[in-house]
Coordinates of C-alpha atoms and ligand atoms in Angstrom, one line a residue:
X51 CA -22.6 -10.1 -3.8
X52 CA -20.8 -8.3 -6.6
X53 CA -18.1 -10.2 -8.5
X54 CA -14.8 -8.8 -7.2
X55 CA -13.8 -7.6 -10.7
X56 CA -16.5 -5.0 -10.1
X57 CA -14.2 -3.3 -7.6
X58 CA -12.6 -1.7 -10.7
X59 CA -15.9 0.1 -11.2
X60 CA -18.0 -0.4 -7.9
X61 CA -17.0 2.9 -6.2
X62 CA -15.4 5.0 -8.9
X63 CA -16.0 6.7 -12.2
X64 CA -14.2 5.3 -15.2
X65 CA -10.8 7.1 -15.8
X66 CA -11.3 9.6 -13.0
X67 CA -9.1 9.7 -9.9
X68 CA -10.8 9.3 -6.5
X69 CA -12.0 12.7 -5.1
X70 CA -9.0 12.9 -2.8
X71 CA -6.7 15.6 -1.4
X72 CA -4.1 13.9 -3.5
X73 CA -5.9 14.1 -6.8
X74 CA -6.7 17.8 -6.0
X75 CA -3.0 18.5 -5.5
X76 CA -1.5 16.2 -8.2
X77 CA 1.5 17.5 -10.0
X78 CA 0.0 16.6 -13.4
X79 CA -2.8 14.9 -15.2
X80 CA -2.1 11.9 -17.5
X81 CA -3.9 11.5 -20.8
X82 CA -2.6 8.2 -22.4
X83 CA -4.6 6.7 -25.1
X84 CA -6.6 3.5 -24.8
X85 CA -5.2 0.5 -26.5
X86 CA -6.7 -0.2 -29.9
X87 CA -5.5 -2.9 -32.3
X88 CA -2.9 -5.5 -31.9
X89 CA 0.7 -4.7 -30.7
X90 CA 3.7 -6.7 -29.6
X91 CA 6.3 -6.2 -26.8
X92 CA 8.8 -7.9 -24.7
X93 CA 6.9 -7.4 -21.5
X94 CA 3.2 -6.5 -20.9
X95 CA 2.5 -5.1 -17.4
X96 CA -1.1 -4.9 -16.1
X97 CA -1.8 -2.2 -13.5
X98 CA -0.5 1.3 -13.2
X99 CA 0.2 1.4 -9.5
X100 CA 3.7 1.1 -7.8
X101 CA 4.0 -2.6 -8.7
X102 CA 3.3 -2.1 -12.4
X103 CA 5.0 1.3 -12.8
X104 CA 8.2 0.3 -11.0
X105 CA 8.3 -3.0 -12.9
X106 CA 7.9 -1.1 -16.2
X107 CA 10.6 1.4 -15.3
X108 CA 13.2 -1.0 -14.1
X109 CA 12.6 -3.4 -17.0
X110 CA 12.8 -0.5 -19.5
X111 CA 16.1 0.5 -17.8
X112 CA 17.4 -3.0 -18.6
X113 CA 16.5 -2.6 -22.2
X114 CA 13.1 -4.3 -22.5
X115 CA 10.3 -3.0 -24.6
X116 CA 7.4 -2.6 -22.2
X117 CA 3.7 -2.0 -22.6
X118 CA 1.7 -1.0 -19.5
X119 CA -2.1 -1.4 -19.4
X120 CA -4.1 0.5 -16.8
X121 CA -8.0 0.3 -16.5
X122 CA -8.3 3.9 -15.4
X123 CA -5.4 6.3 -14.9
X124 CA -1.8 5.9 -13.8
X125 CA -1.9 5.9 -9.9
X126 CA -5.6 5.5 -9.9
X127 CA -5.6 2.5 -7.4
X128 CA -4.3 2.2 -3.9
X129 CA -1.1 3.8 -5.0
X130 CA -2.8 7.1 -5.5
X131 CA -4.9 7.1 -2.5
X132 CA -3.0 5.6 0.5
X133 CA -1.8 7.0 3.8
X134 CA 1.7 7.7 2.3
X135 CA 3.6 5.9 5.1
X136 CA 6.8 4.4 3.9
X137 CA 7.3 2.0 6.7
X138 CA 10.3 -0.1 7.8
X139 CA 10.4 -3.9 7.8
X140 CA 7.6 -6.2 6.5
X141 CA 4.0 -5.9 7.5
X142 CA 4.7 -8.6 10.2
X143 CA 7.2 -7.9 13.0
X144 CA 10.6 -9.5 12.6
X145 CA 10.1 -11.6 15.7
X146 CA 7.0 -13.2 14.0
X147 CA 9.0 -13.7 10.8
X148 CA 11.8 -15.4 12.7
X149 CA 9.4 -17.8 14.3
X150 CA 7.7 -18.6 11.1
X151 CA 10.6 -18.7 8.7
X152 CA 13.8 -19.0 10.7
X153 CA 16.5 -16.5 11.5
X154 CA 18.3 -16.5 8.1
X155 CA 15.1 -16.0 6.0
X156 CA 13.8 -13.3 8.4
X157 CA 17.1 -11.6 7.9
X158 CA 16.8 -11.6 4.2
X159 CA 13.3 -10.2 4.5
X160 CA 14.6 -7.4 6.7
X161 CA 17.3 -6.5 4.2
X162 CA 14.8 -6.4 1.4
X163 CA 12.6 -4.2 3.4
X164 CA 15.4 -1.9 4.1
X165 CA 16.1 -1.8 0.3
X166 CA 12.5 -1.1 -0.3
X167 CA 12.6 2.2 1.5
X168 CA 15.9 3.0 -0.4
X169 CA 14.2 2.2 -3.7
X170 CA 11.6 4.8 -2.9
X171 CA 14.1 7.6 -1.9
X172 CA 16.4 6.6 -4.7
X173 CA 13.6 6.9 -7.3
X174 CA 12.7 10.3 -5.8
X175 CA 16.2 11.5 -6.1
X176 CA 17.1 10.0 -9.4
X177 CA 14.0 11.4 -11.1
X178 CA 13.4 14.6 -9.1
X179 CA 10.0 13.4 -8.0
X180 CA 8.2 16.2 -6.0
X181 CA 6.2 14.3 -3.5
X182 CA 7.0 15.9 -0.2
X183 CA 9.0 13.0 1.3
X184 CA 9.5 13.6 5.0
X185 CA 11.3 11.3 7.5
X186 CA 9.8 9.7 10.5
X187 CA 7.0 7.3 11.6
X188 CA 5.8 7.3 15.2
X189 CA 4.3 3.9 16.3
X190 CA 1.7 4.7 19.0
X191 CA 0.5 2.2 21.6
X192 CA -3.2 2.5 22.4
X193 CA -2.8 0.2 25.4
X194 CA -0.5 0.5 28.3
X195 CA 0.2 -3.3 28.2
X196 CA 1.8 -2.9 24.7
X197 CA 4.4 -0.4 25.8
X198 CA 7.0 -2.9 27.3
X199 CA 6.7 -4.8 24.0
X200 CA 7.6 -1.7 22.0
X201 CA 10.6 -1.2 24.2
X202 CA 11.8 -4.8 23.7
X203 CA 11.2 -4.7 19.9
X204 CA 13.3 -1.5 19.5
X205 CA 16.1 -3.3 21.3
X206 CA 15.6 -6.4 19.2
X207 CA 16.0 -4.5 16.0
X208 CA 19.1 -2.8 17.3
X209 CA 20.8 -5.9 18.5
X210 CA 19.7 -8.4 15.9
X211 CA 19.6 -6.2 12.8
X212 CA 21.9 -3.3 13.7
X213 CA 19.0 -0.9 13.1
X214 CA 19.6 2.3 15.1
X215 CA 17.2 4.7 13.4
X216 CA 14.3 3.7 15.8
X217 CA 14.1 4.5 19.5
X218 CA 11.7 4.0 22.3
X219 CA 9.2 6.7 23.3
X220 CA 7.7 6.9 26.8
X221 CA 4.3 8.0 27.8
X222 CA 5.2 11.6 28.7
X223 CA 7.2 12.2 25.5
X224 CA 4.4 10.6 23.4
X225 CA 1.9 13.1 24.8
X226 CA 4.2 15.9 23.7
X227 CA 4.6 14.4 20.2
X228 CA 0.9 13.7 19.6
X229 CA -1.8 16.0 20.9
X230 CA -4.0 13.1 22.1
X231 CA -4.7 11.4 25.3
X232 CA -5.1 8.1 23.5
X233 CA -1.5 6.8 23.6
X234 CA 0.8 5.5 26.3
X235 CA 4.1 5.1 24.6
X236 CA 5.7 3.5 21.5
X237 CA 8.6 4.1 19.2
X238 CA 9.8 6.7 16.7
X239 CA 11.5 5.4 13.5
X240 CA 13.4 8.1 11.6
X241 CA 14.5 5.6 8.9
X242 CA 10.8 5.5 7.8
X243 CA 8.9 8.4 6.3
X244 CA 5.8 9.7 4.5
X245 CA 5.0 11.2 1.1
X246 CA 2.3 12.3 -1.3
X247 CA 1.5 8.9 -2.8
X248 CA -0.2 10.0 -6.0
X249 CA 2.7 12.4 -7.0
X250 CA 5.1 9.6 -6.2
X251 CA 3.2 7.2 -8.6
X252 CA 3.0 10.0 -11.3
X253 CA 6.7 10.6 -10.9
X254 CA 7.6 6.9 -11.6
X255 CA 5.3 6.9 -14.6
X256 CA 7.0 10.0 -16.0
X257 CA 10.4 8.3 -15.5
X258 CA 9.0 5.1 -17.2
X259 CA 7.7 7.1 -20.2
X260 CA 11.0 8.8 -20.6
X261 CA 12.6 5.3 -20.9
X262 CA 10.3 4.4 -23.6
X263 CA 7.4 2.5 -21.8
X264 CA 4.2 2.6 -23.8
X265 CA 1.4 3.4 -21.4
X266 CA -2.3 2.8 -22.2
X267 CA -5.0 4.1 -19.9
X268 CA -8.7 3.3 -19.8
X269 CA -7.8 -0.1 -20.9
X270 CA -9.2 -2.9 -18.8
X271 CA -7.6 -6.3 -19.4
X272 CA -10.3 -8.9 -19.8
X273 CA -8.3 -12.1 -20.0
X274 CA -4.9 -13.5 -20.9
X275 CA -3.8 -16.7 -22.5
X276 CA -0.4 -18.2 -21.6
X277 CA 2.2 -19.9 -23.9
X278 CA 5.6 -19.0 -25.2
X279 CA 4.0 -15.8 -26.3
X280 CA 1.3 -14.5 -23.8
X281 CA -1.8 -12.9 -25.4
X282 CA -3.4 -10.2 -23.3
X283 CA -6.9 -9.0 -24.3
X284 CA -8.6 -5.8 -23.6
X285 CA -11.9 -4.6 -25.1
X286 CA -10.4 -3.0 -28.2
X287 CA -7.0 -4.5 -28.5
X288 CA -4.5 -7.2 -27.9
X289 CA -0.9 -7.4 -26.7
X290 CA 1.4 -10.2 -27.6
X291 CA 4.3 -10.4 -25.1
X292 CA 7.1 -12.6 -24.2
X293 CA 6.4 -12.0 -20.5
X294 CA 3.4 -10.8 -18.5
X295 CA 3.4 -9.0 -15.1
X296 CA 0.3 -8.8 -13.0
X297 CA 0.3 -5.7 -10.7
X298 CA -3.4 -5.5 -10.1
X299 CA -3.5 -5.9 -6.3
X300 CA -6.9 -5.3 -4.7
X301 CA -8.5 -4.6 -8.0
X302 CA -7.5 -8.0 -9.7
X303 CA -11.0 -9.5 -9.5
X304 CA -10.9 -12.9 -11.3
X305 CA -8.4 -11.9 -14.0
X306 CA -6.2 -14.6 -12.5
X307 CA -7.9 -17.3 -10.3
X308 CA -4.8 -18.5 -8.6
X309 CA -3.6 -15.1 -7.5
X310 CA -7.3 -14.3 -6.5
X311 CA -7.3 -17.3 -4.1
X312 CA -4.4 -15.9 -2.2
X313 CA -5.6 -12.3 -1.6
X314 CA -8.6 -10.6 -0.2
X315 CA -9.6 -7.1 -1.2
X316 CA -10.5 -4.8 1.7
X317 CA -11.5 -1.1 1.6
X318 CA -9.9 1.5 3.7
X319 CA -10.7 5.2 4.1
X320 CA -9.0 8.6 4.6
X321 CA -10.1 12.1 5.3
X322 CA -8.4 15.5 4.9
X323 CA -9.3 18.4 7.2
X324 CA -9.1 22.0 6.4
X325 CA -5.6 23.5 6.5
X326 CA -4.4 24.4 10.0
X327 CA -1.9 27.2 11.0
X328 CA 1.6 26.1 11.9
X329 CA 0.9 26.3 15.6
X330 CA -2.4 24.3 15.4
X331 CA -0.8 21.7 13.2
X332 CA 2.2 21.3 15.5
X333 CA -0.2 20.9 18.5
X334 CA -1.5 17.8 16.7
X335 CA 1.8 16.3 15.6
X336 CA 4.8 18.2 16.9
X337 CA 7.5 16.9 14.6
X338 CA 5.6 16.4 11.3
X339 CA 6.1 12.7 11.4
X340 CA 3.5 10.2 10.3
X341 CA 1.7 8.3 13.1
X342 CA 0.4 4.7 13.0
X343 CA -1.3 3.2 16.0
X344 CA -1.5 -0.3 17.5
X345 CA -5.3 -0.8 16.9
X346 CA -6.3 -3.8 14.8
X347 CA -8.1 -1.5 12.5
X348 CA -5.2 0.9 12.4
X349 CA -5.5 4.7 12.8
X350 CA -2.9 6.4 10.7
X351 CA -2.4 10.0 10.3
X352 CA 0.0 12.7 9.3
X353 CA 0.1 16.4 8.1
X354 CA 0.1 17.3 4.5
X355 CA 2.4 19.9 3.0
X356 CA -0.3 22.5 3.5
X357 CA -0.8 21.4 7.1
X358 CA -4.2 19.5 6.9
X359 CA -4.6 16.5 9.0
X360 CA -4.8 13.4 6.8
X361 CA -6.5 10.8 8.9
X362 CA -7.0 7.2 7.8
X363 CA -9.1 4.7 9.7
X364 CA -12.1 2.6 9.4
X365 CA -12.2 -0.5 7.1
X366 CA -15.1 -2.2 5.6
X367 CA -15.4 -5.6 4.1
X368 CA -18.3 -5.1 1.8
X369 CA -17.5 -4.1 -1.8
X370 CA -19.3 -0.8 -1.6
X371 CA -17.8 2.3 0.2
X372 CA -20.0 3.9 2.9
X373 CA -22.3 6.6 1.5
X374 CA -20.7 9.3 3.8
X375 CA -17.0 8.6 4.1
X376 CA -16.3 11.9 5.8
X377 CA -18.6 11.0 8.7
X378 CA -17.3 7.4 8.7
X379 CA -13.7 8.4 9.3
X380 CA -14.5 11.5 11.4
X381 CA -15.6 9.2 14.1
X382 CA -12.3 7.5 14.8
X383 CA -10.5 10.9 14.2
X384 CA -12.5 12.5 17.1
X385 CA -11.7 9.5 19.3
X386 CA -8.0 10.4 18.9
X387 CA -8.4 14.2 18.5
X388 CA -11.6 15.3 20.3
X389 CA -10.3 18.9 20.0
X390 CA -11.1 18.7 16.2
X391 CA -14.9 18.7 16.8
X392 CA -15.3 21.9 14.8
X393 CA -12.7 21.2 12.1
X394 CA -14.0 21.2 8.6
X395 CA -13.5 18.0 6.6
X396 CA -12.6 19.0 3.0
X397 CA -12.0 15.6 1.4
X398 CA -13.0 12.0 2.1
X399 CA -12.1 9.0 0.0
X400 CA -11.7 5.3 0.0
X401 CA -9.4 2.7 -1.7
X402 CA -9.0 -1.0 -2.0
X403 CA -6.0 -2.9 -1.0
X404 CA -5.2 -6.6 -1.0
X405 CA -4.3 -8.6 2.1
X406 CA -3.1 -12.2 2.5
X407 CA -3.9 -14.7 5.3
X408 CA -0.5 -14.1 7.0
X409 CA -0.1 -10.5 6.0
X410 CA 3.0 -11.1 3.8
X411 CA 3.0 -10.3 0.1
X412 CA 2.2 -13.0 -2.5
X413 CA 4.8 -13.2 -5.3
X414 CA 4.5 -16.1 -7.7
X415 CA 5.3 -17.4 -11.1
X416 CA 2.0 -18.4 -12.6
X417 CA 3.9 -19.8 -15.5
X418 CA 7.6 -19.5 -16.4
X419 CA 6.9 -16.2 -18.2
X420 CA 4.0 -14.9 -16.1
X421 CA 4.6 -13.2 -12.6
X422 CA 2.2 -11.8 -10.1
X423 CA 3.1 -9.6 -7.0
X424 CA 0.3 -8.5 -4.6
X425 CA -1.1 -8.7 -1.1
X426 CA 1.1 -6.1 0.6
X427 CA -1.5 -6.0 3.4
X428 CA -1.4 -2.2 3.9
X429 CA 2.5 -2.1 3.7
X430 CA 2.9 -1.6 0.0
X431 CA 4.2 1.9 -0.7
X432 CA 7.8 0.7 -0.3
X433 CA 7.2 -3.0 -0.8
X434 CA 5.3 -2.7 -4.1
X435 CA 8.0 -0.3 -5.3
X436 CA 10.6 -2.9 -4.5
X437 CA 8.5 -5.6 -6.2
X438 CA 9.0 -3.9 -9.5
X439 CA 12.8 -4.1 -9.0
X440 CA 12.9 -7.8 -8.1
X441 CA 10.4 -8.6 -10.9
X442 CA 12.7 -6.9 -13.4
X443 CA 15.6 -8.9 -12.0
X444 CA 13.6 -12.1 -12.2
X445 CA 12.6 -11.5 -15.8
X446 CA 16.2 -10.6 -16.7
X447 CA 17.4 -14.0 -15.4
X448 CA 18.3 -13.5 -11.7
X449 CA 15.3 -14.6 -9.6
X450 CA 17.2 -14.9 -6.3
X451 CA 15.4 -12.0 -4.6
X452 CA 12.0 -12.8 -6.2
X453 CA 12.5 -16.3 -4.6
X454 CA 12.9 -14.8 -1.1
X455 CA 9.3 -13.7 -1.4
X456 CA 8.0 -16.6 -3.4
X457 CA 9.4 -19.1 -0.9
X458 CA 7.2 -17.5 1.8
X459 CA 4.6 -20.0 0.4
X460 CA 1.8 -17.6 1.3
X461 CA -1.2 -19.9 1.6
X462 CA -4.5 -19.4 -0.2
X463 CA -7.5 -18.2 1.8
X464 CA -9.7 -21.0 3.1
X465 CA -12.5 -21.3 0.8
X466 CA -10.5 -20.3 -2.3
X467 CA -11.6 -17.2 -4.3
X468 CA -15.3 -17.7 -3.7
X469 CA -15.8 -18.6 0.0
X470 CA -12.9 -16.7 1.4
X471 CA -14.9 -13.5 1.7
X472 CA -17.6 -14.5 4.3
X473 CA -14.9 -16.2 6.4
X474 CA -12.8 -13.1 6.4
X475 CA -15.7 -10.9 7.4
X476 CA -16.2 -13.1 10.4
X477 CA -12.6 -13.0 11.5
X478 CA -12.1 -9.2 10.9
X479 CA -15.3 -8.4 12.7
X480 CA -14.1 -10.4 15.7
X481 CA -10.8 -8.6 15.9
X482 CA -12.3 -5.1 15.5
X483 CA -14.8 -6.0 18.2
X484 CA -11.8 -6.8 20.5
X485 CA -10.4 -3.3 19.7
X486 CA -13.6 -1.6 20.6
X487 CA -14.2 -3.6 23.8
X488 CA -10.6 -3.6 24.8
X489 CA -9.9 -7.3 25.5
Ligands
FAD768 C1 -6.7 3.9 2.0 C2 -5.5 3.1 1.8 C3 -4.4 3.5 2.7 C4 -3.1 2.8 2.6 N1 -2.1 3.3 3.4 C5 -0.8 2.8 3.2 C6 0.3 3.4 3.8 O1 0.2 4.4 4.5 N2 1.5 2.7 3.7 C7 1.7 1.6 2.9 O2 2.7 1.1 2.8 N3 0.6 1.1 2.2 C8 -0.6 1.7 2.3 N4 -1.7 1.1 1.6 C9 -1.4 0.0 0.6 C10 -0.7 0.5 -0.6 O3 -1.4 1.7 -1.1 C11 -0.8 -0.7 -1.6 O4 -0.1 -1.8 -1.0 C12 0.0 -0.3 -2.9 O5 -0.4 1.0 -3.4 C13 -0.1 -1.4 -3.9 O6 0.3 -1.0 -5.2 P1 -0.1 -1.9 -6.4 O7 0.5 -1.2 -7.6 O8 0.2 -3.2 -6.2 O9 -1.7 -1.7 -6.6 P2 -2.7 -0.5 -6.9 O10 -2.0 0.8 -6.7 O11 -4.0 -0.7 -6.4 O12 -2.7 -0.6 -8.5 C14 -3.3 -1.6 -9.2 C15 -3.8 -1.0 -10.5 O13 -4.2 -2.1 -11.4 C16 -5.2 -1.7 -12.2 N5 -5.9 -2.9 -12.7 C17 -6.5 -3.9 -11.9 N6 -7.1 -4.8 -12.7 C18 -6.9 -4.4 -13.9 C19 -7.3 -4.9 -15.2 N7 -8.0 -6.0 -15.3 N8 -6.9 -4.2 -16.4 C20 -6.1 -3.1 -16.2 N9 -5.8 -2.5 -15.0 C21 -6.2 -3.2 -14.0 C22 -6.1 -0.8 -11.3 O14 -6.9 0.0 -12.0 C23 -5.0 -0.1 -10.4 O15 -4.7 1.1 -10.8 C24 -2.9 1.8 1.7 C25 -4.0 1.4 0.8 C26 -5.2 2.1 0.9 C27 -6.3 1.7 0.0

């Protein structure tokens, strides 16, 4: 097995974005220098995804001198390759969180999740980020037996959290909203939305640069040493900082063993079809909302601004991507949309995300002046953006909201950072088998 640090290089070319629809339609290319020599700053941030970029921006807005180190390019990781869905709530339903953590903590988590979506739209507005933000996520039940639960959950959100932007969708309406026989009902959440993820990341980076953040690309951090001043080492340079933020998510490898024991990297894949006419596109998804279904290995799809179907589905638990990603994802796409048999697939790409055992993010102080935030478990567009905000608050002396996450006490994976992998493969394979066999 490859060491997980190799995920930074296993499936990609150094300094080059994934061959995605997003990189082909990026608003700009970034060309920051690599770090050479020794520099100092208040806060060193490792990782140029939403976690790192938003930490850097919010810290710079508070007057900190920030250096951000990224192994490839800004937005190169999951933040530049994902499904673009800006979902409500946490990765786990509120009913589960209430049982696990009690009503009061669950409520704080809901409120933070609401703020996470607002953080996304606020950044878009404040910095004029052109990333095609569009409201609406449709949750589609692939089993009839799930439909009553969807109805109850909508009611629960309304009554317990006063959330009125979501409503139940019955079977007939569902078949009008999505041109597929696969779904029996669900809910539509107009408080959620979807966007072009890479352009969103590039927009935050531009805002951070404007606030004075120094960004270094093609700079892989090899190690760090703690203390009152943290020393962060890359191949050709060193950063001495008062604080360190790790925002490496699925690409962390063994840079920090404690963080690594709490998260598991998994790969997920997306394809983009040829562009469709307005009528063809609307026959697939009538209202231009994003769709996420109820399968264990979730199918998620939406239309791009130029009316391609962007379809995500298929996970693998090895480190290498499948040789033919287009064929790999086309299969679940045709299960949902058999009418696309002849559609051309223009792009296919993969990315790596981090999950935790209980699918809630892992926020921790690794030392008084070293923080990590990761493990958004496929729900990180909004949550990783918010992470930067609460990290900036914590470094600035107000850790109350960081604590709401830290107090989740996310457990480590059984087997620590070495044995977790085979155990996870077993568990995941079992759940996806259940999906396929329908029990
Ligand atoms: C295919 C796919 C689809 C997804 N769909 C959705 C979705 O629709 N909605 C949703 O909410 N979430 C989704 N996610 C998850 C979401 O993309 C992530 O949760 C989020 O982007 C995490 O942001 P991040 O900044 O923490 O990590 P990343 O964006 O992965 O950034 C981490 C960065 O750290 C850098 N790095 C790592 N180690 C080092 C090092 N040693 N030195 C220097 N740099 C380093 C990497 O190069 C990388 O750029 C999806 C993920 C994938 C892969």
